[in-house]
GROMACS .gro file of N, CA and C in nm:
model
  528
    1UNK      N    1  -1.881  -0.407   0.605
    1UNK     CA    2  -1.962  -0.304   0.631
    1UNK      C    3  -2.076  -0.269   0.514
    2UNK      N    4  -2.188  -0.230   0.535
    2UNK     CA    5  -2.290  -0.161   0.451
    2UNK      C    6  -2.193  -0.055   0.343
    3UNK      N    7  -2.144   0.054   0.450
    3UNK     CA    8  -2.096   0.171   0.407
    3UNK      C    9  -1.975   0.107   0.279
    4UNK      N   10  -1.965   0.001   0.260
    4UNK     CA   11  -1.869  -0.033   0.120
    4UNK      C   12  -1.911  -0.108   0.014
    5UNK      N   13  -2.079  -0.132   0.054
    5UNK     CA   14  -2.138  -0.197  -0.105
    5UNK      C   15  -2.134  -0.133  -0.166
    6UNK      N   16  -2.146   0.046  -0.189
    6UNK     CA   17  -2.185   0.094  -0.322
    6UNK      C   18  -2.087   0.166  -0.325
    7UNK      N   19  -2.063   0.242  -0.470
    7UNK     CA   20  -1.917   0.334  -0.512
    7UNK      C   21  -1.933   0.473  -0.437
    8UNK      N   22  -2.062   0.531  -0.380
    8UNK     CA   23  -2.043   0.661  -0.298
    8UNK      C   24  -2.005   0.641  -0.181
    9UNK      N   25  -2.018   0.512  -0.095
    9UNK     CA   26  -2.005   0.493   0.034
    9UNK      C   27  -1.840   0.463   0.040
   10UNK      N   28  -1.783   0.360  -0.044
   10UNK     CA   29  -1.646   0.350  -0.078
   10UNK      C   30  -1.566   0.486  -0.094
   11UNK      N   31  -1.611   0.554  -0.171
   11UNK     CA   32  -1.586   0.686  -0.210
   11UNK      C   33  -1.566   0.779  -0.109
   12UNK      N   34  -1.672   0.785   0.007
   12UNK     CA   35  -1.655   0.874   0.135
   12UNK      C   36  -1.550   0.823   0.181
   13UNK      N   37  -1.547   0.680   0.214
   13UNK     CA   38  -1.471   0.624   0.300
   13UNK      C   39  -1.333   0.625   0.277
   14UNK      N   40  -1.299   0.629   0.143
   14UNK     CA   41  -1.138   0.626   0.069
   14UNK      C   42  -1.121   0.832   0.143
   15UNK      N   43  -1.253   0.913   0.099
   15UNK     CA   44  -1.177   1.050   0.125
   15UNK      C   45  -1.155   1.055   0.235
   16UNK      N   46  -1.249   1.057   0.337
   16UNK     CA   47  -1.230   1.063   0.493
   16UNK      C   48  -1.118   1.005   0.557
   17UNK      N   49  -1.056   0.876   0.518
   17UNK     CA   50  -0.961   0.810   0.554
   17UNK      C   51  -0.832   0.786   0.514
   18UNK      N   52  -0.874   0.808   0.363
   18UNK     CA   53  -0.705   0.835   0.296
   18UNK      C   54  -0.669   0.957   0.257
   19UNK      N   55  -0.774   1.024   0.182
   19UNK     CA   56  -0.718   1.173   0.132
   19UNK      C   57  -0.696   1.277   0.210
   20UNK      N   58  -0.841   1.267   0.328
   20UNK     CA   59  -0.825   1.420   0.380
   20UNK      C   60  -0.743   1.454   0.498
   21UNK      N   61  -0.700   1.309   0.567
   21UNK     CA   62  -0.583   1.325   0.710
   21UNK      C   63  -0.446   1.407   0.642
   22UNK      N   64  -0.382   1.315   0.510
   22UNK     CA   65  -0.295   1.379   0.469
   22UNK      C   66  -0.296   1.488   0.394
   23UNK      N   67  -0.383   1.555   0.397
   23UNK     CA   68  -0.417   1.673   0.312
   23UNK      C   69  -0.393   1.805   0.430
   24UNK      N   70  -0.466   1.759   0.518
   24UNK     CA   71  -0.437   1.845   0.656
   24UNK      C   72  -0.326   1.854   0.669
   25UNK      N   73  -0.257   1.717   0.725
   25UNK     CA   74  -0.080   1.743   0.747
   25UNK      C   75   0.010   1.803   0.624
   26UNK      N   76  -0.055   1.783   0.522
   26UNK     CA   77   0.046   1.830   0.443
   26UNK      C   78   0.046   1.998   0.391
   27UNK      N   79  -0.080   2.030   0.434
   27UNK     CA   80  -0.119   2.128   0.420
   27UNK      C   81  -0.033   2.252   0.528
   28UNK      N   82  -0.099   2.179   0.665
   28UNK     CA   83  -0.003   2.219   0.785
   28UNK      C   84   0.122   2.241   0.766
   29UNK      N   85   0.231   2.106   0.733
   29UNK     CA   86   0.341   2.127   0.678
   29UNK      C   87   0.362   2.227   0.572
   30UNK      N   88   0.311   2.277   0.486
   30UNK     CA   89   0.343   2.360   0.395
   30UNK      C   90   0.358   2.503   0.473
   31UNK      N   91   0.271   2.507   0.543
   31UNK     CA   92   0.254   2.653   0.613
   31UNK      C   93   0.385   2.678   0.693
   32UNK      N   94   0.440   2.533   0.725
   32UNK     CA   95   0.565   2.548   0.868
   32UNK      C   96   0.676   2.597   0.744
   33UNK      N   97   0.643   2.515   0.643
   33UNK     CA   98   0.806   2.548   0.561
   33UNK      C   99   0.781   2.663   0.482
   34UNK      N  100   0.657   2.742   0.443
   34UNK     CA  101   0.593   2.904   0.409
   34UNK      C  102   0.750   2.962   0.540
   35UNK      N  103   0.657   2.945   0.665
   35UNK     CA  104   0.719   3.076   0.763
   35UNK      C  105   0.858   3.012   0.803
   36UNK      N  106   0.907   2.948   0.744
   36UNK     CA  107   1.094   2.933   0.820
   36UNK      C  108   1.173   2.935   0.661
   37UNK      N  109   1.078   2.947   0.557
   37UNK     CA  110   1.107   3.025   0.439
   37UNK      C  111   1.200   2.954   0.374
   38UNK      N  112   1.142   2.795   0.340
   38UNK     CA  113   1.162   2.679   0.265
   38UNK      C  114   1.150   2.709   0.125
   39UNK      N  115   1.229   2.730   0.023
   39UNK     CA  116   1.220   2.786  -0.099
   39UNK      C  117   1.121   2.637  -0.176
   40UNK      N  118   1.172   2.538  -0.152
   40UNK     CA  119   1.122   2.427  -0.177
   40UNK      C  120   1.000   2.370  -0.120
   41UNK      N  121   0.931   2.454  -0.054
   41UNK     CA  122   0.778   2.412  -0.013
   41UNK      C  123   0.670   2.307  -0.070
   42UNK      N  124   0.645   2.350  -0.225
   42UNK     CA  125   0.550   2.295  -0.278
   42UNK      C  126   0.588   2.141  -0.307
   43UNK      N  127   0.759   2.151  -0.357
   43UNK     CA  128   0.790   1.996  -0.343
   43UNK      C  129   0.776   1.914  -0.273
   44UNK      N  130   0.812   1.963  -0.108
   44UNK     CA  131   0.819   1.900  -0.019
   44UNK      C  132   0.698   1.838   0.064
   45UNK      N  133   0.588   1.985   0.036
   45UNK     CA  134   0.437   1.939   0.050
   45UNK      C  135   0.381   1.831  -0.014
   46UNK      N  136   0.427   1.806  -0.129
   46UNK     CA  137   0.355   1.722  -0.246
   46UNK      C  138   0.407   1.613  -0.207
   47UNK      N  139   0.516   1.557  -0.165
   47UNK     CA  140   0.603   1.457  -0.120
   47UNK      C  141   0.519   1.405   0.000
   48UNK      N  142   0.562   1.503   0.125
   48UNK     CA  143   0.448   1.518   0.267
   48UNK      C  144   0.317   1.421   0.255
   49UNK      N  145   0.246   1.467   0.149
   49UNK     CA  146   0.107   1.421   0.132
   49UNK      C  147   0.097   1.270   0.063
   50UNK      N  148   0.191   1.257  -0.025
   50UNK     CA  149   0.178   1.169  -0.105
   50UNK      C  150   0.275   1.027  -0.024
   51UNK      N  151   0.372   1.085   0.079
   51UNK     CA  152   0.433   0.971   0.171
   51UNK      C  153   0.284   0.913   0.293
   52UNK      N  154   0.236   1.050   0.316
   52UNK     CA  155   0.125   0.995   0.392
   52UNK      C  156  -0.024   0.920   0.339
   53UNK      N  157  -0.033   0.889   0.239
   53UNK     CA  158  -0.134   0.886   0.145
   53UNK      C  159  -0.069   0.713   0.145
   54UNK      N  160   0.055   0.710   0.094
   54UNK     CA  161   0.125   0.569   0.101
   54UNK      C  162   0.099   0.499   0.219
   55UNK      N  163   0.118   0.562   0.311
   55UNK     CA  164   0.133   0.516   0.450
   55UNK      C  165  -0.002   0.442   0.486
   56UNK      N  166  -0.078   0.536   0.483
   56UNK     CA  167  -0.233   0.495   0.477
   56UNK      C  168  -0.275   0.374   0.429
   57UNK      N  169  -0.225   0.381   0.302
   57UNK     CA  170  -0.292   0.291   0.188
   57UNK      C  171  -0.235   0.167   0.275
   58UNK      N  172  -0.077   0.169   0.235
   58UNK     CA  173  -0.023   0.069   0.328
   58UNK      C  174  -0.072  -0.043   0.452
   59UNK      N  175  -0.161   0.081   0.544
   59UNK     CA  176  -0.144   0.042   0.712
   59UNK      C  177  -0.318  -0.010   0.748
   60UNK      N  178  -0.398   0.050   0.598
   60UNK     CA  179  -0.567   0.034   0.626
   60UNK      C  180  -0.550  -0.089   0.665
   61UNK      N  181  -0.522  -0.203   0.546
   61UNK     CA  182  -0.537  -0.337   0.548
   61UNK      C  183  -0.533  -0.415   0.682
   62UNK      N  184  -0.443  -0.357   0.749
   62UNK     CA  185  -0.390  -0.377   0.868
   62UNK      C  186  -0.486  -0.356   0.958
   63UNK      N  187  -0.478  -0.228   1.010
   63UNK     CA  188  -0.601  -0.167   1.071
   63UNK      C  189  -0.723  -0.232   1.054
   64UNK      N  190  -0.770  -0.264   0.932
   64UNK     CA  191  -0.914  -0.292   0.950
   64UNK      C  192  -0.945  -0.418   0.961
   65UNK      N  193  -0.815  -0.506   0.940
   65UNK     CA  194  -0.810  -0.694   0.986
   65UNK      C  195  -0.790  -0.653   1.185
   66UNK      N  196  -0.751  -0.568   1.233
   66UNK     CA  197  -0.702  -0.620   1.333
   66UNK      C  198  -0.827  -0.633   1.427
   67UNK      N  199  -0.864  -0.812   1.418
   67UNK     CA  200  -0.953  -0.822   1.536
   67UNK      C  201  -0.967  -0.986   1.536
   68UNK      N  202  -0.918  -1.012   1.657
   68UNK     CA  203  -0.910  -1.132   1.726
   68UNK      C  204  -1.003  -1.215   1.649
   69UNK      N  205  -1.118  -1.179   1.607
   69UNK     CA  206  -1.227  -1.268   1.574
   69UNK      C  207  -1.210  -1.330   1.454
   70UNK      N  208  -1.166  -1.170   1.356
   70UNK     CA  209  -1.164  -1.204   1.199
   70UNK      C  210  -1.048  -1.311   1.212
   71UNK      N  211  -0.891  -1.297   1.254
   71UNK     CA  212  -0.770  -1.309   1.258
   71UNK      C  213  -0.831  -1.479   1.287
   72UNK      N  214  -0.916  -1.547   1.388
   72UNK     CA  215  -0.893  -1.642   1.434
   72UNK      C  216  -1.022  -1.760   1.309
   73UNK      N  217  -1.074  -1.635   1.283
   73UNK     CA  218  -1.158  -1.708   1.165
   73UNK      C  219  -1.062  -1.788   1.018
   74UNK      N  220  -0.935  -1.690   0.997
   74UNK     CA  221  -0.878  -1.763   0.914
   74UNK      C  222  -0.806  -1.854   0.909
   75UNK      N  223  -0.809  -1.892   1.044
   75UNK     CA  224  -0.716  -2.006   1.090
   75UNK      C  225  -0.579  -2.004   1.042
   76UNK      N  226  -0.514  -1.925   1.090
   76UNK     CA  227  -0.395  -1.843   1.033
   76UNK      C  228  -0.310  -1.961   1.115
   77UNK      N  229  -0.272  -2.005   1.204
   77UNK     CA  230  -0.196  -2.122   1.267
   77UNK      C  231  -0.180  -2.245   1.167
   78UNK      N  232  -0.295  -2.256   1.165
   78UNK     CA  233  -0.274  -2.428   1.059
   78UNK      C  234  -0.257  -2.366   0.902
   79UNK      N  235  -0.241  -2.244   0.888
   79UNK     CA  236  -0.228  -2.243   0.751
   79UNK      C  237  -0.101  -2.152   0.725
   80UNK      N  238  -0.028  -2.175   0.811
   80UNK     CA  239   0.126  -2.081   0.815
   80UNK      C  240   0.168  -2.158   0.708
   81UNK      N  241   0.211  -2.273   0.684
   81UNK     CA  242   0.315  -2.320   0.556
   81UNK      C  243   0.265  -2.245   0.432
   82UNK      N  244   0.064  -2.284   0.431
   82UNK     CA  245   0.021  -2.184   0.315
   82UNK      C  246   0.065  -2.064   0.279
   83UNK      N  247   0.089  -1.992   0.394
   83UNK     CA  248   0.126  -1.837   0.404
   83UNK      C  249   0.279  -1.851   0.379
   84UNK      N  250   0.343  -1.877   0.431
   84UNK     CA  251   0.485  -1.878   0.375
   84UNK      C  252   0.535  -1.895   0.210
   85UNK      N  253   0.468  -1.986   0.168
   85UNK     CA  254   0.475  -1.998   0.041
   85UNK      C  255   0.385  -1.864  -0.046
   86UNK      N  256   0.310  -1.816  -0.025
   86UNK     CA  257   0.236  -1.749  -0.105
   86UNK      C  258   0.345  -1.609  -0.058
   87UNK      N  259   0.340  -1.580   0.065
   87UNK     CA  260   0.438  -1.480   0.100
   87UNK      C  261   0.549  -1.447   0.027
   88UNK      N  262   0.607  -1.587   0.029
   88UNK     CA  263   0.778  -1.602  -0.036
   88UNK      C  264   0.737  -1.577  -0.211
   89UNK      N  265   0.647  -1.636  -0.253
   89UNK     CA  266   0.639  -1.604  -0.396
   89UNK      C  267   0.626  -1.474  -0.393
   90UNK      N  268   0.553  -1.403  -0.331
   90UNK     CA  269   0.526  -1.265  -0.308
   90UNK      C  270   0.674  -1.163  -0.334
   91UNK      N  271   0.740  -1.202  -0.239
   91UNK     CA  272   0.845  -1.175  -0.268
   91UNK      C  273   0.972  -1.153  -0.334
   92UNK      N  274   0.918  -1.326  -0.392
   92UNK     CA  275   1.037  -1.343  -0.507
   92UNK      C  276   0.974  -1.268  -0.662
   93UNK      N  277   0.878  -1.298  -0.654
   93UNK     CA  278   0.781  -1.174  -0.801
   93UNK      C  279   0.823  -1.016  -0.767
   94UNK      N  280   0.824  -0.951  -0.633
   94UNK     CA  281   0.845  -0.847  -0.649
   94UNK      C  282   0.982  -0.805  -0.675
   95UNK      N  283   1.136  -0.903  -0.614
   95UNK     CA  284   1.247  -0.893  -0.654
   95UNK      C  285   1.224  -0.868  -0.783
   96UNK      N  286   1.195  -0.983  -0.854
   96UNK     CA  287   1.199  -0.989  -1.002
   96UNK      C  288   1.177  -0.874  -1.079
   97UNK      N  289   1.074  -0.836  -1.060
   97UNK     CA  290   0.968  -0.753  -1.119
   97UNK      C  291   1.083  -0.572  -1.054
   98UNK      N  292   1.085  -0.562  -0.954
   98UNK     CA  293   1.142  -0.425  -0.922
   98UNK      C  294   1.329  -0.444  -0.942
   99UNK      N  295   1.377  -0.557  -0.928
   99UNK     CA  296   1.490  -0.507  -0.942
   99UNK      C  297   1.604  -0.626  -1.010
  100UNK      N  298   1.547  -0.740  -1.041
  100UNK     CA  299   1.612  -0.823  -1.136
  100UNK      C  300   1.571  -0.840  -1.279
  101UNK      N  301   1.504  -0.770  -1.289
  101UNK     CA  302   1.416  -0.769  -1.446
  101UNK      C  303   1.468  -0.666  -1.556
  102UNK      N  304   1.493  -0.695  -1.670
  102UNK     CA  305   1.612  -0.616  -1.730
  102UNK      C  306   1.519  -0.485  -1.713
  103UNK      N  307   1.385  -0.445  -1.702
  103UNK     CA  308   1.351  -0.323  -1.694
  103UNK      C  309   1.255  -0.316  -1.600
  104UNK      N  310   1.194  -0.256  -1.493
  104UNK     CA  311   1.119  -0.265  -1.407
  104UNK      C  312   0.999  -0.296  -1.473
  105UNK      N  313   0.889  -0.398  -1.412
  105UNK     CA  314   0.746  -0.478  -1.458
  105UNK      C  315   0.677  -0.458  -1.357
  106UNK      N  316   0.645  -0.382  -1.267
  106UNK     CA  317   0.594  -0.381  -1.124
  106UNK      C  318   0.446  -0.435  -1.176
  107UNK      N  319   0.361  -0.444  -1.252
  107UNK     CA  320   0.246  -0.466  -1.271
  107UNK      C  321   0.225  -0.611  -1.291
  108UNK      N  322   0.361  -0.698  -1.296
  108UNK     CA  323   0.311  -0.869  -1.242
  108UNK      C  324   0.332  -0.851  -1.126
  109UNK      N  325   0.313  -0.789  -0.992
  109UNK     CA  326   0.305  -0.828  -0.887
  109UNK      C  327   0.199  -0.808  -0.845
  110UNK      N  328   0.091  -0.735  -0.906
  110UNK     CA  329  -0.067  -0.756  -0.883
  110UNK      C  330  -0.122  -0.888  -0.864
  111UNK      N  331  -0.082  -0.935  -0.932
  111UNK     CA  332  -0.177  -1.098  -0.902
  111UNK      C  333  -0.137  -1.156  -0.786
  112UNK      N  334  -0.033  -1.162  -0.764
  112UNK     CA  335   0.046  -1.247  -0.646
  112UNK      C  336  -0.031  -1.213  -0.516
  113UNK      N  337  -0.030  -1.024  -0.532
  113UNK     CA  338  -0.055  -0.975  -0.410
  113UNK      C  339  -0.229  -0.984  -0.400
  114UNK      N  340  -0.298  -0.971  -0.548
  114UNK     CA  341  -0.427  -1.027  -0.491
  114UNK      C  342  -0.456  -1.173  -0.439
  115UNK      N  343  -0.375  -1.250  -0.504
  115UNK     CA  344  -0.386  -1.395  -0.445
  115UNK      C  345  -0.347  -1.375  -0.294
  116UNK      N  346  -0.264  -1.334  -0.267
  116UNK     CA  347  -0.241  -1.339  -0.122
  116UNK      C  348  -0.369  -1.283  -0.044
  117UNK      N  349  -0.432  -1.203  -0.090
  117UNK     CA  350  -0.571  -1.124  -0.072
  117UNK      C  351  -0.696  -1.207  -0.032
  118UNK      N  352  -0.690  -1.263  -0.168
  118UNK     CA  353  -0.800  -1.400  -0.164
  118UNK      C  354  -0.784  -1.489  -0.041
  119UNK      N  355  -0.673  -1.555  -0.056
  119UNK     CA  356  -0.642  -1.671   0.030
  119UNK      C  357  -0.649  -1.625   0.175
  120UNK      N  358  -0.593  -1.505   0.244
  120UNK     CA  359  -0.595  -1.404   0.356
  120UNK      C  360  -0.655  -1.287   0.424
  121UNK      N  361  -0.750  -1.231   0.252
  121UNK     CA  362  -0.839  -1.170   0.332
  121UNK      C  363  -0.769  -1.040   0.374
  122UNK      N  364  -0.805  -0.983   0.467
  122UNK     CA  365  -0.746  -0.825   0.487
  122UNK      C  366  -0.626  -0.841   0.574
  123UNK      N  367  -0.563  -0.919   0.668
  123UNK     CA  368  -0.425  -0.955   0.689
  123UNK      C  369  -0.357  -1.003   0.568
  124UNK      N  370  -0.383  -1.114   0.464
  124UNK     CA  371  -0.337  -1.099   0.384
  124UNK      C  372  -0.317  -0.986   0.284
  125UNK      N  373  -0.387  -0.863   0.257
  125UNK     CA  374  -0.340  -0.788   0.185
  125UNK      C  375  -0.247  -0.674   0.260
  126UNK      N  376  -0.267  -0.664   0.353
  126UNK     CA  377  -0.184  -0.595   0.474
  126UNK      C  378  -0.050  -0.611   0.440
  127UNK      N  379   0.038  -0.763   0.497
  127UNK     CA  380   0.125  -0.805   0.469
  127UNK      C  381   0.192  -0.826   0.348
  128UNK      N  382   0.110  -0.847   0.230
  128UNK     CA  383   0.130  -0.860   0.149
  128UNK      C  384   0.188  -0.676   0.090
  129UNK      N  385   0.150  -0.580   0.141
  129UNK     CA  386   0.150  -0.439   0.100
  129UNK      C  387   0.277  -0.430   0.167
  130UNK      N  388   0.327  -0.479   0.296
  130UNK     CA  389   0.425  -0.480   0.366
  130UNK      C  390   0.527  -0.546   0.313
  131UNK      N  391   0.545  -0.667   0.254
  131UNK     CA  392   0.631  -0.725   0.207
  131UNK      C  393   0.669  -0.662   0.059
  132UNK      N  394   0.597  -0.562  -0.004
  132UNK     CA  395   0.635  -0.526  -0.134
  132UNK      C  396   0.690  -0.403  -0.097
  133UNK      N  397   0.608  -0.359   0.019
  133UNK     CA  398   0.743  -0.192   0.069
  133UNK      C  399   0.888  -0.233   0.058
  134UNK      N  400   0.917  -0.319   0.147
  134UNK     CA  401   1.037  -0.343   0.217
  134UNK      C  402   1.134  -0.405   0.062
  135UNK      N  403   1.068  -0.439  -0.070
  135UNK     CA  404   1.114  -0.471  -0.181
  135UNK      C  405   1.141  -0.317  -0.251
  136UNK      N  406   1.078  -0.304  -0.208
  136UNK     CA  407   1.084  -0.153  -0.367
  136UNK      C  408   1.173  -0.060  -0.262
  137UNK      N  409   1.179  -0.086  -0.090
  137UNK     CA  410   1.243   0.049  -0.037
  137UNK      C  411   1.379  -0.017  -0.067
  138UNK      N  412   1.394  -0.147  -0.055
  138UNK     CA  413   1.561  -0.191  -0.079
  138UNK      C  414   1.627  -0.146  -0.215
  139UNK      N  415   1.496  -0.211  -0.304
  139UNK     CA  416   1.555  -0.151  -0.436
  139UNK      C  417   1.559  -0.019  -0.445
  140UNK      N  418   1.491   0.092  -0.420
  140UNK     CA  419   1.553   0.228  -0.422
  140UNK      C  420   1.646   0.280  -0.391
  141UNK      N  421   1.714   0.200  -0.305
  141UNK     CA  422   1.840   0.241  -0.237
  141UNK      C  423   1.972   0.232  -0.338
  142UNK      N  424   1.926   0.185  -0.428
  142UNK     CA  425   2.057   0.124  -0.526
  142UNK      C  426   2.053   0.259  -0.635
  143UNK      N  427   1.946   0.366  -0.651
  143UNK     CA  428   1.956   0.446  -0.733
  143UNK      C  429   2.124   0.526  -0.739
  144UNK      N  430   2.134   0.576  -0.794
  144UNK     CA  431   2.300   0.627  -0.878
  144UNK      C  432   2.253   0.783  -0.842
  145UNK      N  433   2.153   0.890  -0.812
  145UNK     CA  434   2.182   1.016  -0.812
  145UNK      C  435   2.059   0.996  -0.736
  146UNK      N  436   2.047   1.123  -0.637
  146UNK     CA  437   1.927   1.191  -0.576
  146UNK      C  438   1.780   1.198  -0.676
  147UNK      N  439   1.814   1.256  -0.771
  147UNK     CA  440   1.714   1.284  -0.857
  147UNK      C  441   1.656   1.127  -0.907
  148UNK      N  442   1.700   1.023  -0.951
  148UNK     CA  443   1.674   0.872  -0.956
  148UNK      C  444   1.602   0.818  -0.871
  149UNK      N  445   1.685   0.851  -0.737
  149UNK     CA  446   1.638   0.790  -0.612
  149UNK      C  447   1.439   0.872  -0.571
  150UNK      N  448   1.455   1.001  -0.561
  150UNK     CA  449   1.312   1.044  -0.615
  150UNK      C  450   1.264   0.993  -0.685
  151UNK      N  451   1.288   1.000  -0.811
  151UNK     CA  452   1.142   0.966  -0.922
  151UNK      C  453   1.181   0.797  -0.896
  152UNK      N  454   1.209   0.779  -0.838
  152UNK     CA  455   1.205   0.568  -0.821
  152UNK      C  456   1.106   0.585  -0.705
  153UNK      N  457   1.104   0.684  -0.617
  153UNK     CA  458   1.013   0.662  -0.496
  153UNK      C  459   0.855   0.685  -0.546
  154UNK      N  460   0.899   0.802  -0.584
  154UNK     CA  461   0.715   0.908  -0.647
  154UNK      C  462   0.708   0.780  -0.755
  155UNK      N  463   0.725   0.687  -0.829
  155UNK     CA  464   0.655   0.612  -0.883
  155UNK      C  465   0.611   0.463  -0.819
  156UNK      N  466   0.719   0.433  -0.722
  156UNK     CA  467   0.665   0.322  -0.645
  156UNK      C  468   0.555   0.341  -0.559
  157UNK      N  469   0.559   0.476  -0.498
  157UNK     CA  470   0.413   0.547  -0.416
  157UNK      C  471   0.319   0.512  -0.520
  158UNK      N  472   0.282   0.571  -0.625
  158UNK     CA  473   0.184   0.528  -0.681
  158UNK      C  474   0.119   0.399  -0.710
  159UNK      N  475   0.232   0.307  -0.758
  159UNK     CA  476   0.207   0.189  -0.797
  159UNK      C  477   0.159   0.131  -0.635
  160UNK      N  478   0.213   0.159  -0.534
  160UNK     CA  479   0.154   0.107  -0.412
  160UNK      C  480   0.063   0.116  -0.372
  161UNK      N  481   0.047   0.252  -0.345
  161UNK     CA  482  -0.113   0.335  -0.382
  161UNK      C  483  -0.238   0.237  -0.405
  162UNK      N  484  -0.230   0.211  -0.588
  162UNK     CA  485  -0.285   0.154  -0.628
  162UNK      C  486  -0.306  -0.026  -0.623
  163UNK      N  487  -0.223  -0.012  -0.596
  163UNK     CA  488  -0.208  -0.188  -0.539
  163UNK      C  489  -0.300  -0.233  -0.412
  164UNK      N  490  -0.254  -0.097  -0.313
  164UNK     CA  491  -0.334  -0.138  -0.198
  164UNK      C  492  -0.446  -0.123  -0.174
  165UNK      N  493  -0.491  -0.020  -0.242
  165UNK     CA  494  -0.613  -0.008  -0.267
  165UNK      C  495  -0.720  -0.082  -0.365
  166UNK      N  496  -0.675  -0.195  -0.470
  166UNK     CA  497  -0.714  -0.284  -0.547
  166UNK      C  498  -0.753  -0.393  -0.440
  167UNK      N  499  -0.625  -0.424  -0.355
  167UNK     CA  500  -0.622  -0.574  -0.245
  167UNK      C  501  -0.725  -0.470  -0.157
  168UNK      N  502  -0.724  -0.414  -0.102
  168UNK     CA  503  -0.832  -0.344   0.049
  168UNK      C  504  -0.958  -0.370  -0.021
  169UNK      N  505  -0.977  -0.321  -0.144
  169UNK     CA  506  -1.121  -0.330  -0.179
  169UNK      C  507  -1.142  -0.471  -0.227
  170UNK      N  508  -1.072  -0.544  -0.267
  170UNK     CA  509  -1.123  -0.679  -0.244
  170UNK      C  510  -1.137  -0.756  -0.180
  171UNK      N  511  -1.054  -0.739  -0.071
  171UNK     CA  512  -1.044  -0.816   0.035
  171UNK      C  513  -1.196  -0.779   0.131
  172UNK      N  514  -1.237  -0.634   0.104
  172UNK     CA  515  -1.361  -0.575   0.151
  172UNK      C  516  -1.435  -0.670   0.120
  173UNK      N  517  -1.468  -0.681  -0.033
  173UNK     CA  518  -1.573  -0.705  -0.096
  173UNK      C  519  -1.577  -0.917  -0.035
  174UNK      N  520  -1.480  -0.955   0.019
  174UNK     CA  521  -1.513  -1.057   0.040
  174UNK      C  522  -1.545  -1.106   0.137
  175UNK      N  523  -1.483  -1.017   0.225
  175UNK     CA  524  -1.537  -1.026   0.402
  175UNK      C  525  -1.709  -0.999   0.398
  176UNK      N  526  -1.749  -0.962   0.318
  176UNK     CA  527  -1.915  -0.960   0.305
  176UNK      C  528  -1.984  -1.061   0.295
   0.00000   0.00000   0.00000
């Protein structure tokens, strides 16, 4: 669409679709937490906001690609083998980068996620984000303490938000 062709249009869309709704929800949640006397309302509201933004970043490509015409155009049935290989590679690279490497190196996931996006456009970007989320969440369950768990989730939320926005924007540009 035209609204994504320039930076101001993309930023307006980003704010209206991804930032504003979670901001309103987190603000309402903060008000409720203050009214019930939750002393950690600031931390909880910040995490609520981050989780909502992440959810929208992950689901945005899926929602934008939800049209039978767009999906039919990709000929996914004929390319099922290719899709299986691309997303299996993404899962393996994600597992290595987050769980098996001596130190977490999530940045190596981005090129594979971009490859899935280039090959399968918005459905590829959405599926890539879902694959990465599953790996991240299962890997975060190995945290030894609650603080380590919270930190790993926050770092991965930021990584997933950036990756999702890069892949979504790439897919939108490719679709034009």
